[in-house]
Amino acid sequence: MAGQIVLRVESPDGTKRVQVSPTESSYNLFEKVYNVFSLTNYGFTLFNDRNRKNEIKSSRSVYLSSLNLKHGDKIYLCPLDPDNIWAIPGPSNAESANGSRSSSVVSTPGSTTSIPSNGKKSSGSTSQVEEDEVDKQLWKLDGKIKRLKDKKYCRHGDNGCCVHCSPLEPYDEEYLKTQNMKHLSFHSYLRKMTAGVAKGKFLLLENISCRIKEGCAGHLPWPKGICSKCQPSAITLNRQTYRHVDNIMFENSELVERFLNYWRITGHQRIGFLYGRYETHPDIPLGIRAIVAAIYEPPQESSRDHVKLLPDERQDIVNELARCLGLSCVGWIFTDLLTEDMQTGTVKYVRNIKSHFLSAQECIMAGYFQNLHPNPCRYASNGYFGSKFVTVCVTGDEKCQVHMEGYSVSNQCMALVKDDCLVPTKDVPELGFVRESSDKQYVPDVYYKV
C-alpha cells in the first residue's frame, strides 16, 4: 500500500512488525502494537531508543510524521507490569509463571530456609531498572589507562602525546596480558561492546534461556511437538571473558576469625552470608570490588562433610538492619577444612588443579544464589544481566594453611541452574550432570570444547 511504512517493535517477549502510515496518529500506533502482541491491557509505553529516554506519547493529535519515524526503524515496548500484560507467558515472565523460582527460598536436600535477597526480579523493564551506585560511578569515568612518557621512544615535550604514551582503552589486550589479568571487568567489556561508530546503538545483552518458548501455535505443545522457533539453542560451554566483581575484600580479619571459630571448636563445616557494599577497584580498569562488612550465619546443621540450612525466622530482620546500615548481601562463604596436624595447625590441601576448585553442588548453589541477585544493566533486554553475587571458599592452600578463594559462576551456569538442567553427581563431586529431555521438560544439547 502506498505511503505505508513498517516499524519493528522490540519487547521482552520478542520483536514484531507493525505496518502504519505517517499520517496516522500515535494513538493508532499503540492500538496496532496492542493487537500484534495480543496484550491483555494497555499497560505499556513506547520509546524511540533503547535507553528509554524518548517516549512516544499516545495521542490522537500527534502524527507519526512528526516523530521522525522512517521505514524499518525500531521502537521499544516497555511493559509497566510484565506479569499481567502478556496473554501467554513469554520468556520475560517465565519465572513468575513457573512459581517458586522468583521467591527468596533456597532448598537443600531435606530442608527449606530463607536466604537474603536484594528484592530484584529479572522480569522488569529497562526503564524501571535502577542501576547500582557503583555502576553509576563507573559510567561517569572514561576508564582510559594512563601511561607515562616513554624516555626511549617519545620525542615530544612534556605536554605532548604520541602513540607510545597515549592512554589505552580499558579493554586493551596487551595491557591485560602484561598485568596478568585473565578477565575483563564487566564495565570494560561494555565499553568494548559500545566502541566504534555505532556507540552501542545496536547492543542488546540477552540472557540465556534453556526453556521452550511458550505460545507457539504451529504445533502441539511439548512433548508432542517442537519447532525451530520455540526450541532453545544448544549451549557450548566456554570461558566467560568478563567478570562482574574483580576483587573481594574483608574490612578486618576479625570477621573471618569469628566465622572460623565454629570449625576450630567442632570440626564441622559452616556457611555464612556476606553483607557489605560494592566499590570501584583502583587497580583494575573500571573494576568493582566487594567490601565485606559482616558475616551472618543462618541456622544450620553441619558435620565434617555436610551442611544443611534450616528455616530462619530472623532473616527479614537481618535484611532490614543491613539496609538501614547501607549494606546488602554481596555473597556467601563456606568452609571446606580438614585438619592435617593438630600440633602445627595445618589443614589438608584438597582443592587444586588435579581435583577441583568448586564441586558441582557448590556451583549449582552459587548459580542459584546469583539468580536471586541479578545485576541491573541498561543494555539488557529485560533490565538485568549476570550477577555481582560472589562465592568465597575457605580451604587449605598448597602450604596447608587456611586460605580463601573467591569465585562467581558464568551466565551459562546461571541459565542451566535457573532452568533446572544441571544436577550434581553422587560419586564424582567435580562433575555435574545435564538432565536428559523428558515428557515434562525439554533440555537443550550442552557441548564443551576440549
CSV table of C-alpha atoms in Angstrom, one decimal:
chain,number,residue,atom,x,y,z
A,1,MET,CA,0.0,0.0,0.0
A,2,ALA,CA,1.4,3.4,-1.0
A,3,GLY,CA,2.7,5.5,1.9
A,4,GLN,CA,2.8,2.6,4.3
A,5,ILE,CA,5.9,2.0,6.4
A,6,VAL,CA,7.0,-0.9,8.6
A,7,LEU,CA,8.2,-0.4,12.1
A,8,ARG,CA,9.9,-3.0,14.2
A,9,VAL,CA,8.7,-3.2,17.8
A,10,GLU,CA,11.1,-4.8,20.3
A,11,SER,CA,9.8,-6.1,23.6
A,12,PRO,CA,10.9,-8.5,26.4
A,13,ASP,CA,8.8,-11.1,24.6
A,14,GLY,CA,10.5,-10.7,21.2
A,15,THR,CA,10.4,-8.4,18.2
A,16,LYS,CA,7.4,-8.0,15.9
A,17,ARG,CA,6.5,-5.7,13.0
A,18,VAL,CA,3.6,-3.3,12.5
A,19,GLN,CA,2.5,-1.5,9.3
A,20,VAL,CA,1.5,2.1,9.7
A,21,SER,CA,1.0,5.3,7.7
A,22,PRO,CA,2.9,8.5,8.5
A,23,THR,CA,-0.5,10.3,8.5
A,24,GLU,CA,-1.8,8.1,11.4
A,25,SER,CA,-1.7,9.3,15.0
A,26,SER,CA,0.4,7.8,17.7
A,27,TYR,CA,-2.9,6.5,19.2
A,28,ASN,CA,-3.3,4.2,16.2
A,29,LEU,CA,0.3,3.0,16.7
A,30,PHE,CA,-0.5,1.9,20.2
A,31,GLU,CA,-3.6,0.2,19.0
A,32,LYS,CA,-1.7,-1.8,16.4
A,33,VAL,CA,1.1,-2.7,18.9
A,34,TYR,CA,-1.6,-3.9,21.3
A,35,ASN,CA,-3.1,-6.1,18.7
A,36,VAL,CA,0.1,-7.6,17.2
A,37,PHE,CA,1.4,-8.7,20.6
A,38,SER,CA,-2.0,-9.9,21.8
A,39,LEU,CA,-1.7,-7.9,25.0
A,40,THR,CA,-4.3,-8.1,27.8
A,41,ASN,CA,-4.2,-4.4,28.7
A,42,TYR,CA,-2.6,-1.1,27.6
A,43,GLY,CA,-0.1,-1.0,30.5
A,44,PHE,CA,2.9,-0.3,28.3
A,45,THR,CA,4.9,2.6,26.9
A,46,LEU,CA,6.8,3.0,23.6
A,47,PHE,CA,10.2,4.6,23.2
A,48,ASN,CA,12.3,5.7,20.3
A,49,ASP,CA,15.6,4.5,21.8
A,50,ARG,CA,16.8,1.5,23.8
A,51,ASN,CA,17.7,3.7,26.8
A,52,ARG,CA,14.0,4.5,27.2
A,53,LYS,CA,14.5,8.3,27.2
A,54,ASN,CA,12.5,9.5,24.2
A,55,GLU,CA,9.0,8.3,25.0
A,56,ILE,CA,6.2,8.2,22.3
A,57,LYS,CA,3.0,9.6,23.8
A,58,SER,CA,-0.3,8.1,22.9
A,59,SER,CA,-2.3,11.0,21.4
A,60,ARG,CA,-4.9,11.4,18.6
A,61,SER,CA,-3.4,14.8,17.7
A,62,VAL,CA,0.3,13.6,17.4
A,63,TYR,CA,1.0,12.2,13.9
A,64,LEU,CA,3.8,9.7,13.2
A,65,SER,CA,5.3,12.0,10.6
A,66,SER,CA,6.2,14.4,13.4
A,67,LEU,CA,8.0,11.7,15.3
A,68,ASN,CA,10.6,11.3,12.5
A,69,LEU,CA,9.8,7.6,12.2
A,70,LYS,CA,11.1,6.0,9.0
A,71,HIS,CA,10.6,2.7,7.2
A,72,GLY,CA,12.5,0.0,9.1
A,73,ASP,CA,13.0,1.9,12.3
A,74,LYS,CA,12.9,0.1,15.6
A,75,ILE,CA,10.9,1.2,18.6
A,76,TYR,CA,10.9,-0.3,22.0
A,77,LEU,CA,8.0,-1.6,24.1
A,78,CYS,CA,8.3,-1.3,27.8
A,79,PRO,CA,5.6,-3.1,29.9
A,80,LEU,CA,4.6,-1.3,33.2
A,81,ASP,CA,3.5,-4.6,34.7
A,82,PRO,CA,5.3,-7.5,32.9
A,83,ASP,CA,3.4,-10.2,34.9
A,84,ASN,CA,-0.1,-9.1,33.8
A,85,ILE,CA,0.3,-7.7,30.3
A,86,TRP,CA,1.1,-10.9,28.3
A,87,ALA,CA,-1.8,-13.1,27.2
A,88,ILE,CA,0.7,-16.1,27.1
A,89,PRO,CA,3.7,-16.3,29.4
A,90,GLY,CA,6.8,-15.4,27.5
A,91,PRO,CA,10.5,-15.6,28.4
A,92,SER,CA,10.3,-12.3,30.2
A,93,ASN,CA,7.9,-13.6,32.8
A,94,ALA,CA,8.7,-17.3,32.8
A,95,GLU,CA,9.8,-17.2,36.4
A,96,SER,CA,6.5,-15.9,37.7
A,97,ALA,CA,4.6,-18.3,35.5
A,98,ASN,CA,6.5,-21.2,37.0
A,99,GLY,CA,6.1,-20.3,40.6
A,100,SER,CA,8.8,-20.7,43.2
A,101,ARG,CA,11.8,-19.6,41.1
A,102,SER,CA,11.2,-15.9,42.0
A,103,SER,CA,10.9,-16.4,45.7
A,104,SER,CA,13.8,-15.9,48.1
A,105,VAL,CA,13.9,-19.5,49.3
A,106,VAL,CA,16.8,-21.9,48.8
A,107,SER,CA,16.1,-25.6,49.1
A,108,THR,CA,18.7,-28.1,50.1
A,109,PRO,CA,18.0,-31.9,50.5
A,110,GLY,CA,15.6,-32.2,53.3
A,111,SER,CA,15.4,-28.6,54.3
A,112,THR,CA,14.0,-25.2,53.3
A,113,THR,CA,15.4,-21.9,54.6
A,114,SER,CA,15.0,-18.2,53.8
A,115,ILE,CA,18.1,-16.6,52.3
A,116,PRO,CA,18.9,-12.9,51.9
A,117,SER,CA,17.5,-11.5,48.6
A,118,ASN,CA,18.0,-8.0,47.2
A,119,GLY,CA,14.4,-7.9,46.0
A,120,LYS,CA,15.4,-7.7,42.4
A,121,LYS,CA,13.4,-9.7,39.8
A,122,SER,CA,14.7,-10.4,36.3
A,123,SER,CA,11.4,-9.7,34.6
A,124,GLY,CA,11.4,-5.9,34.9
A,125,SER,CA,11.7,-3.4,32.1
A,126,THR,CA,14.9,-1.5,31.4
A,127,SER,CA,13.3,1.9,32.1
A,128,GLN,CA,12.3,0.7,35.6
A,129,VAL,CA,15.7,-0.6,36.5
A,130,GLU,CA,17.8,1.3,39.0
A,131,GLU,CA,21.5,0.6,38.5
A,132,ASP,CA,23.7,0.0,41.5
A,133,GLU,CA,25.5,3.1,42.8
A,134,VAL,CA,28.9,1.7,41.8
A,135,ASP,CA,27.7,1.3,38.2
A,136,LYS,CA,26.6,4.9,38.1
A,137,GLN,CA,30.0,6.0,39.3
A,138,LEU,CA,31.8,3.8,36.6
A,139,TRP,CA,29.7,5.2,33.8
A,140,LYS,CA,31.0,8.7,34.7
A,141,LEU,CA,34.6,7.6,34.2
A,142,ASP,CA,36.3,7.3,30.8
A,143,GLY,CA,38.3,4.3,32.0
A,144,LYS,CA,41.4,5.1,30.0
A,145,ILE,CA,44.7,3.6,31.2
A,146,LYS,CA,47.1,6.5,31.5
A,147,ARG,CA,50.8,5.9,30.5
A,148,LEU,CA,53.9,7.9,31.4
A,149,LYS,CA,56.1,9.5,28.8
A,150,ASP,CA,58.5,6.8,27.3
A,151,LYS,CA,62.1,8.1,27.6
A,152,LYS,CA,63.2,5.8,24.8
A,153,TYR,CA,60.6,6.4,22.1
A,154,CYS,CA,58.8,9.7,22.9
A,155,ARG,CA,60.3,12.7,21.1
A,156,HIS,CA,57.9,15.4,22.2
A,157,GLY,CA,57.7,17.8,25.1
A,158,ASP,CA,56.1,17.2,28.5
A,159,ASN,CA,52.7,18.5,27.3
A,160,GLY,CA,52.7,16.4,24.1
A,161,CYS,CA,51.4,12.9,23.4
A,162,CYS,CA,52.1,10.2,20.9
A,163,VAL,CA,51.3,6.5,20.2
A,164,HIS,CA,53.9,5.4,22.8
A,165,CYS,CA,52.3,7.3,25.7
A,166,SER,CA,48.7,7.9,24.8
A,167,PRO,CA,46.1,6.4,27.1
A,168,LEU,CA,45.0,2.9,26.4
A,169,GLU,CA,41.4,1.6,26.3
A,170,PRO,CA,40.3,-0.4,29.5
A,171,TYR,CA,40.0,-3.5,27.3
A,172,ASP,CA,43.4,-3.3,25.7
A,173,GLU,CA,44.5,-7.0,25.3
A,174,GLU,CA,48.3,-6.3,25.5
A,175,TYR,CA,47.9,-4.4,28.7
A,176,LEU,CA,45.8,-7.1,30.3
A,177,LYS,CA,48.4,-9.7,29.4
A,178,THR,CA,51.3,-7.7,30.9
A,179,GLN,CA,49.3,-7.3,34.1
A,180,ASN,CA,48.3,-11.0,34.1
A,181,MET,CA,44.6,-10.2,34.1
A,182,LYS,CA,42.6,-13.1,32.7
A,183,HIS,CA,39.2,-11.4,32.7
A,184,LEU,CA,37.9,-8.1,31.7
A,185,SER,CA,35.9,-6.1,34.2
A,186,PHE,CA,32.2,-6.0,33.2
A,187,HIS,CA,32.3,-2.3,32.5
A,188,SER,CA,35.4,-2.7,30.4
A,189,TYR,CA,33.5,-5.3,28.4
A,190,LEU,CA,30.6,-2.9,28.0
A,191,ARG,CA,33.0,-0.2,26.8
A,192,LYS,CA,34.4,-2.6,24.3
A,193,MET,CA,31.0,-3.6,23.0
A,194,THR,CA,29.9,0.1,22.7
A,195,ALA,CA,33.1,1.3,21.0
A,196,GLY,CA,33.2,2.1,17.3
A,197,VAL,CA,30.9,4.2,15.1
A,198,ALA,CA,27.6,2.7,16.4
A,199,LYS,CA,28.5,3.6,20.0
A,200,GLY,CA,26.4,0.7,21.3
A,201,LYS,CA,23.3,1.7,19.4
A,202,PHE,CA,22.6,-1.9,18.4
A,203,LEU,CA,24.0,-3.6,21.6
A,204,LEU,CA,21.5,-5.8,23.4
A,205,LEU,CA,22.6,-8.2,26.1
A,206,GLU,CA,20.3,-11.3,26.1
A,207,ASN,CA,20.1,-13.7,29.0
A,208,ILE,CA,20.4,-17.3,28.1
A,209,SER,CA,17.2,-19.4,28.2
A,210,CYS,CA,17.0,-23.2,28.3
A,211,ARG,CA,13.2,-23.3,28.2
A,212,ILE,CA,10.9,-23.8,25.3
A,213,LYS,CA,9.3,-20.6,24.3
A,214,GLU,CA,5.6,-20.9,25.1
A,215,GLY,CA,2.8,-19.8,22.8
A,216,CYS,CA,4.0,-21.4,19.5
A,217,ALA,CA,0.8,-22.1,17.7
A,218,GLY,CA,2.2,-24.1,14.7
A,219,HIS,CA,2.2,-27.4,16.5
A,220,LEU,CA,1.1,-29.3,19.7
A,221,PRO,CA,3.0,-28.4,22.9
A,222,TRP,CA,6.0,-30.4,24.1
A,223,PRO,CA,6.4,-33.4,24.1
A,224,LYS,CA,4.1,-33.9,21.1
A,225,GLY,CA,5.7,-31.1,19.1
A,226,ILE,CA,8.6,-28.6,18.8
A,227,CYS,CA,10.0,-26.3,16.1
A,228,SER,CA,13.0,-24.1,15.5
A,229,LYS,CA,11.1,-21.0,16.6
A,230,CYS,CA,10.3,-22.2,20.1
A,231,GLN,CA,13.3,-24.6,20.6
A,232,PRO,CA,16.1,-23.2,22.8
A,233,SER,CA,19.5,-23.1,21.2
A,234,ALA,CA,22.2,-25.6,22.1
A,235,ILE,CA,24.8,-24.4,24.6
A,236,THR,CA,28.6,-24.6,24.0
A,237,LEU,CA,30.4,-24.2,27.3
A,238,ASN,CA,33.3,-21.7,27.2
A,239,ARG,CA,35.2,-19.4,29.5
A,240,GLN,CA,33.5,-16.1,30.1
A,241,THR,CA,35.7,-13.2,29.1
A,242,TYR,CA,34.5,-10.8,31.8
A,243,ARG,CA,33.5,-10.9,35.4
A,244,HIS,CA,31.1,-8.7,37.4
A,245,VAL,CA,33.2,-8.5,40.5
A,246,ASP,CA,37.0,-8.3,40.3
A,247,ASN,CA,38.0,-8.5,43.9
A,248,ILE,CA,36.7,-9.4,47.4
A,249,MET,CA,38.0,-7.6,50.5
A,250,PHE,CA,37.1,-8.1,54.2
A,251,GLU,CA,37.1,-4.9,56.3
A,252,ASN,CA,39.1,-6.6,59.0
A,253,SER,CA,40.4,-10.0,59.8
A,254,GLU,CA,38.3,-10.5,62.9
A,255,LEU,CA,35.2,-11.1,60.7
A,256,VAL,CA,36.8,-14.3,59.3
A,257,GLU,CA,38.4,-15.3,62.6
A,258,ARG,CA,35.0,-15.3,64.3
A,259,PHE,CA,33.5,-17.2,61.4
A,260,LEU,CA,36.2,-19.9,61.6
A,261,ASN,CA,35.8,-20.3,65.4
A,262,TYR,CA,32.9,-22.7,64.9
A,263,TRP,CA,35.1,-25.0,62.8
A,264,ARG,CA,38.0,-24.8,65.2
A,265,ILE,CA,35.8,-25.8,68.1
A,266,THR,CA,33.6,-28.5,66.5
A,267,GLY,CA,35.5,-29.6,63.3
A,268,HIS,CA,32.2,-29.1,61.4
A,269,GLN,CA,31.8,-27.0,58.3
A,270,ARG,CA,30.0,-23.7,58.2
A,271,ILE,CA,28.0,-21.4,55.9
A,272,GLY,CA,27.5,-17.7,56.2
A,273,PHE,CA,26.1,-14.8,54.1
A,274,LEU,CA,28.3,-11.8,53.3
A,275,TYR,CA,26.9,-8.3,53.9
A,276,GLY,CA,28.7,-5.3,52.6
A,277,ARG,CA,28.8,-3.0,49.6
A,278,TYR,CA,30.4,-2.6,46.1
A,279,GLU,CA,33.1,0.0,45.4
A,280,THR,CA,35.3,0.8,42.4
A,281,HIS,CA,38.6,-1.0,42.2
A,282,PRO,CA,41.5,1.4,41.7
A,283,ASP,CA,43.9,-1.3,40.3
A,284,ILE,CA,41.5,-2.8,37.7
A,285,PRO,CA,40.3,-0.7,34.7
A,286,LEU,CA,36.7,0.0,35.5
A,287,GLY,CA,36.8,-2.7,38.1
A,288,ILE,CA,34.4,-3.5,41.0
A,289,ARG,CA,35.4,-4.6,44.5
A,290,ALA,CA,33.1,-6.2,47.0
A,291,ILE,CA,33.7,-4.9,50.5
A,292,VAL,CA,32.5,-7.3,53.2
A,293,ALA,CA,31.5,-5.7,56.5
A,294,ALA,CA,29.7,-8.5,58.3
A,295,ILE,CA,29.1,-12.3,58.1
A,296,TYR,CA,25.7,-13.6,59.1
A,297,GLU,CA,25.5,-17.3,60.0
A,298,PRO,CA,21.9,-18.6,59.5
A,299,PRO,CA,20.6,-21.6,61.4
A,300,GLN,CA,22.2,-24.8,60.0
A,301,GLU,CA,23.0,-28.4,60.8
A,302,SER,CA,26.5,-29.4,59.9
A,303,SER,CA,29.1,-32.2,60.1
A,304,ARG,CA,32.6,-32.9,58.9
A,305,ASP,CA,31.5,-33.0,55.3
A,306,HIS,CA,27.9,-31.8,55.2
A,307,VAL,CA,25.9,-28.6,55.8
A,308,LYS,CA,22.1,-28.3,55.8
A,309,LEU,CA,20.4,-24.9,56.0
A,310,LEU,CA,17.4,-24.6,58.3
A,311,PRO,CA,14.4,-22.2,58.3
A,312,ASP,CA,15.4,-18.8,59.5
A,313,GLU,CA,12.8,-16.6,61.2
A,314,ARG,CA,15.3,-13.7,61.7
A,315,GLN,CA,16.2,-13.3,58.0
A,316,ASP,CA,13.8,-10.4,57.4
A,317,ILE,CA,15.2,-8.5,60.5
A,318,VAL,CA,18.7,-9.1,59.3
A,319,ASN,CA,17.9,-7.7,55.8
A,320,GLU,CA,16.2,-4.7,57.3
A,321,LEU,CA,19.0,-4.0,59.7
A,322,ALA,CA,21.6,-4.3,56.8
A,323,ARG,CA,19.5,-1.9,54.6
A,324,CYS,CA,19.4,0.7,57.4
A,325,LEU,CA,23.2,0.5,57.6
A,326,GLY,CA,23.6,0.9,53.8
A,327,LEU,CA,24.6,-2.7,53.3
A,328,SER,CA,23.3,-5.5,51.2
A,329,CYS,CA,24.0,-9.2,50.7
A,330,VAL,CA,27.0,-9.4,48.3
A,331,GLY,CA,27.8,-13.1,48.6
A,332,TRP,CA,28.1,-16.3,50.6
A,333,ILE,CA,31.0,-18.1,52.3
A,334,PHE,CA,31.5,-21.7,53.3
A,335,THR,CA,34.3,-23.8,54.7
A,336,ASP,CA,35.9,-27.0,53.5
A,337,LEU,CA,38.6,-27.6,56.1
A,338,LEU,CA,40.1,-30.9,57.1
A,339,THR,CA,42.7,-31.0,59.9
A,340,GLU,CA,46.0,-32.4,58.9
A,341,ASP,CA,48.2,-31.8,62.0
A,342,MET,CA,46.6,-30.5,65.3
A,343,GLN,CA,50.0,-29.6,66.7
A,344,THR,CA,51.1,-27.3,63.8
A,345,GLY,CA,47.6,-26.2,62.9
A,346,THR,CA,47.8,-27.2,59.3
A,347,VAL,CA,44.9,-28.3,57.1
A,348,LYS,CA,44.7,-30.6,54.1
A,349,TYR,CA,45.3,-29.3,50.6
A,350,VAL,CA,42.4,-31.0,48.7
A,351,ARG,CA,41.2,-28.3,46.2
A,352,ASN,CA,43.7,-27.9,43.3
A,353,ILE,CA,44.0,-28.3,39.6
A,354,LYS,CA,44.3,-32.1,39.9
A,355,SER,CA,41.0,-32.5,41.8
A,356,HIS,CA,38.6,-29.5,41.6
A,357,PHE,CA,38.2,-25.9,42.9
A,358,LEU,CA,34.5,-26.0,43.3
A,359,SER,CA,32.3,-29.1,43.3
A,360,ALA,CA,29.2,-29.3,41.1
A,361,GLN,CA,26.9,-28.9,44.1
A,362,GLU,CA,28.7,-25.7,45.1
A,363,CYS,CA,28.5,-24.4,41.5
A,364,ILE,CA,24.8,-25.1,41.5
A,365,MET,CA,24.3,-23.3,44.8
A,366,ALA,CA,26.3,-20.4,43.6
A,367,GLY,CA,24.3,-20.2,40.4
A,368,TYR,CA,21.0,-20.3,42.4
A,369,PHE,CA,22.2,-17.5,44.7
A,370,GLN,CA,23.3,-15.4,41.7
A,371,ASN,CA,19.9,-15.9,40.0
A,372,LEU,CA,18.3,-14.5,43.2
A,373,HIS,CA,20.6,-11.4,43.0
A,374,PRO,CA,20.6,-10.3,39.3
A,375,ASN,CA,22.7,-7.4,38.2
A,376,PRO,CA,20.8,-4.4,36.8
A,377,CYS,CA,22.1,-3.4,33.4
A,378,ARG,CA,20.9,-0.7,31.0
A,379,TYR,CA,21.9,-2.8,27.9
A,380,ALA,CA,20.0,-5.9,29.0
A,381,SER,CA,16.7,-6.8,27.2
A,382,ASN,CA,14.9,-7.3,30.5
A,383,GLY,CA,17.0,-4.9,32.6
A,384,TYR,CA,19.2,-7.5,34.3
A,385,PHE,CA,22.3,-9.3,33.2
A,386,GLY,CA,24.5,-11.6,35.2
A,387,SER,CA,25.1,-11.1,38.9
A,388,LYS,CA,27.5,-9.4,41.3
A,389,PHE,CA,26.9,-12.1,44.0
A,390,VAL,CA,30.2,-13.8,44.9
A,391,THR,CA,31.2,-17.1,46.4
A,392,VAL,CA,34.0,-17.4,48.9
A,393,CYS,CA,35.5,-20.9,49.8
A,394,VAL,CA,37.7,-21.3,52.9
A,395,THR,CA,40.0,-24.2,52.4
A,396,GLY,CA,43.7,-25.3,52.6
A,397,ASP,CA,46.3,-23.9,50.2
A,398,GLU,CA,49.4,-25.6,48.8
A,399,LYS,CA,51.3,-24.8,52.1
A,400,CYS,CA,48.5,-26.4,54.1
A,401,GLN,CA,47.4,-23.1,55.6
A,402,VAL,CA,43.9,-21.8,55.8
A,403,HIS,CA,43.2,-19.9,52.6
A,404,MET,CA,40.3,-18.1,51.0
A,405,GLU,CA,39.4,-18.1,47.3
A,406,GLY,CA,36.6,-16.1,45.6
A,407,TYR,CA,34.5,-17.3,42.7
A,408,SER,CA,31.5,-16.5,40.5
A,409,VAL,CA,29.9,-18.8,38.1
A,410,SER,CA,29.3,-17.8,34.5
A,411,ASN,CA,26.0,-16.7,32.9
A,412,GLN,CA,25.8,-20.1,31.2
A,413,CYS,CA,25.9,-21.9,34.5
A,414,MET,CA,23.3,-19.5,35.9
A,415,ALA,CA,20.9,-20.3,33.0
A,416,LEU,CA,21.4,-24.1,33.4
A,417,VAL,CA,20.7,-23.8,37.1
A,418,LYS,CA,17.7,-21.5,36.7
A,419,ASP,CA,16.0,-23.8,34.2
A,420,ASP,CA,16.8,-26.9,36.3
A,421,CYS,CA,19.0,-28.5,33.7
A,422,LEU,CA,22.1,-29.2,35.9
A,423,VAL,CA,22.4,-31.7,38.8
A,424,PRO,CA,25.4,-32.9,40.8
A,425,THR,CA,26.8,-36.4,40.7
A,426,LYS,CA,27.0,-38.7,43.7
A,427,ASP,CA,30.4,-40.2,43.3
A,428,VAL,CA,32.5,-37.6,41.5
A,429,PRO,CA,32.0,-34.2,43.1
A,430,GLU,CA,33.8,-32.2,40.5
A,431,LEU,CA,31.4,-33.3,37.7
A,432,GLY,CA,27.9,-32.1,37.0
A,433,PHE,CA,25.3,-33.9,35.1
A,434,VAL,CA,23.0,-32.4,32.5
A,435,ARG,CA,19.5,-33.8,32.6
A,436,GLU,CA,18.1,-35.6,29.7
A,437,SER,CA,14.9,-34.4,28.0
A,438,SER,CA,11.7,-36.0,29.3
A,439,ASP,CA,8.0,-35.6,28.7
A,440,LYS,CA,7.8,-32.9,31.3
A,441,GLN,CA,11.0,-30.9,30.3
A,442,TYR,CA,13.0,-30.3,27.2
A,443,VAL,CA,16.7,-29.9,27.8
A,444,PRO,CA,18.9,-28.4,25.1
A,445,ASP,CA,22.1,-30.0,24.0
A,446,VAL,CA,25.2,-28.9,26.0
A,447,TYR,CA,28.6,-29.1,24.4
A,448,TYR,CA,32.1,-28.2,25.5
A,449,LYS,CA,35.4,-27.5,23.8
A,450,VAL,CA,38.4,-29.7,24.6
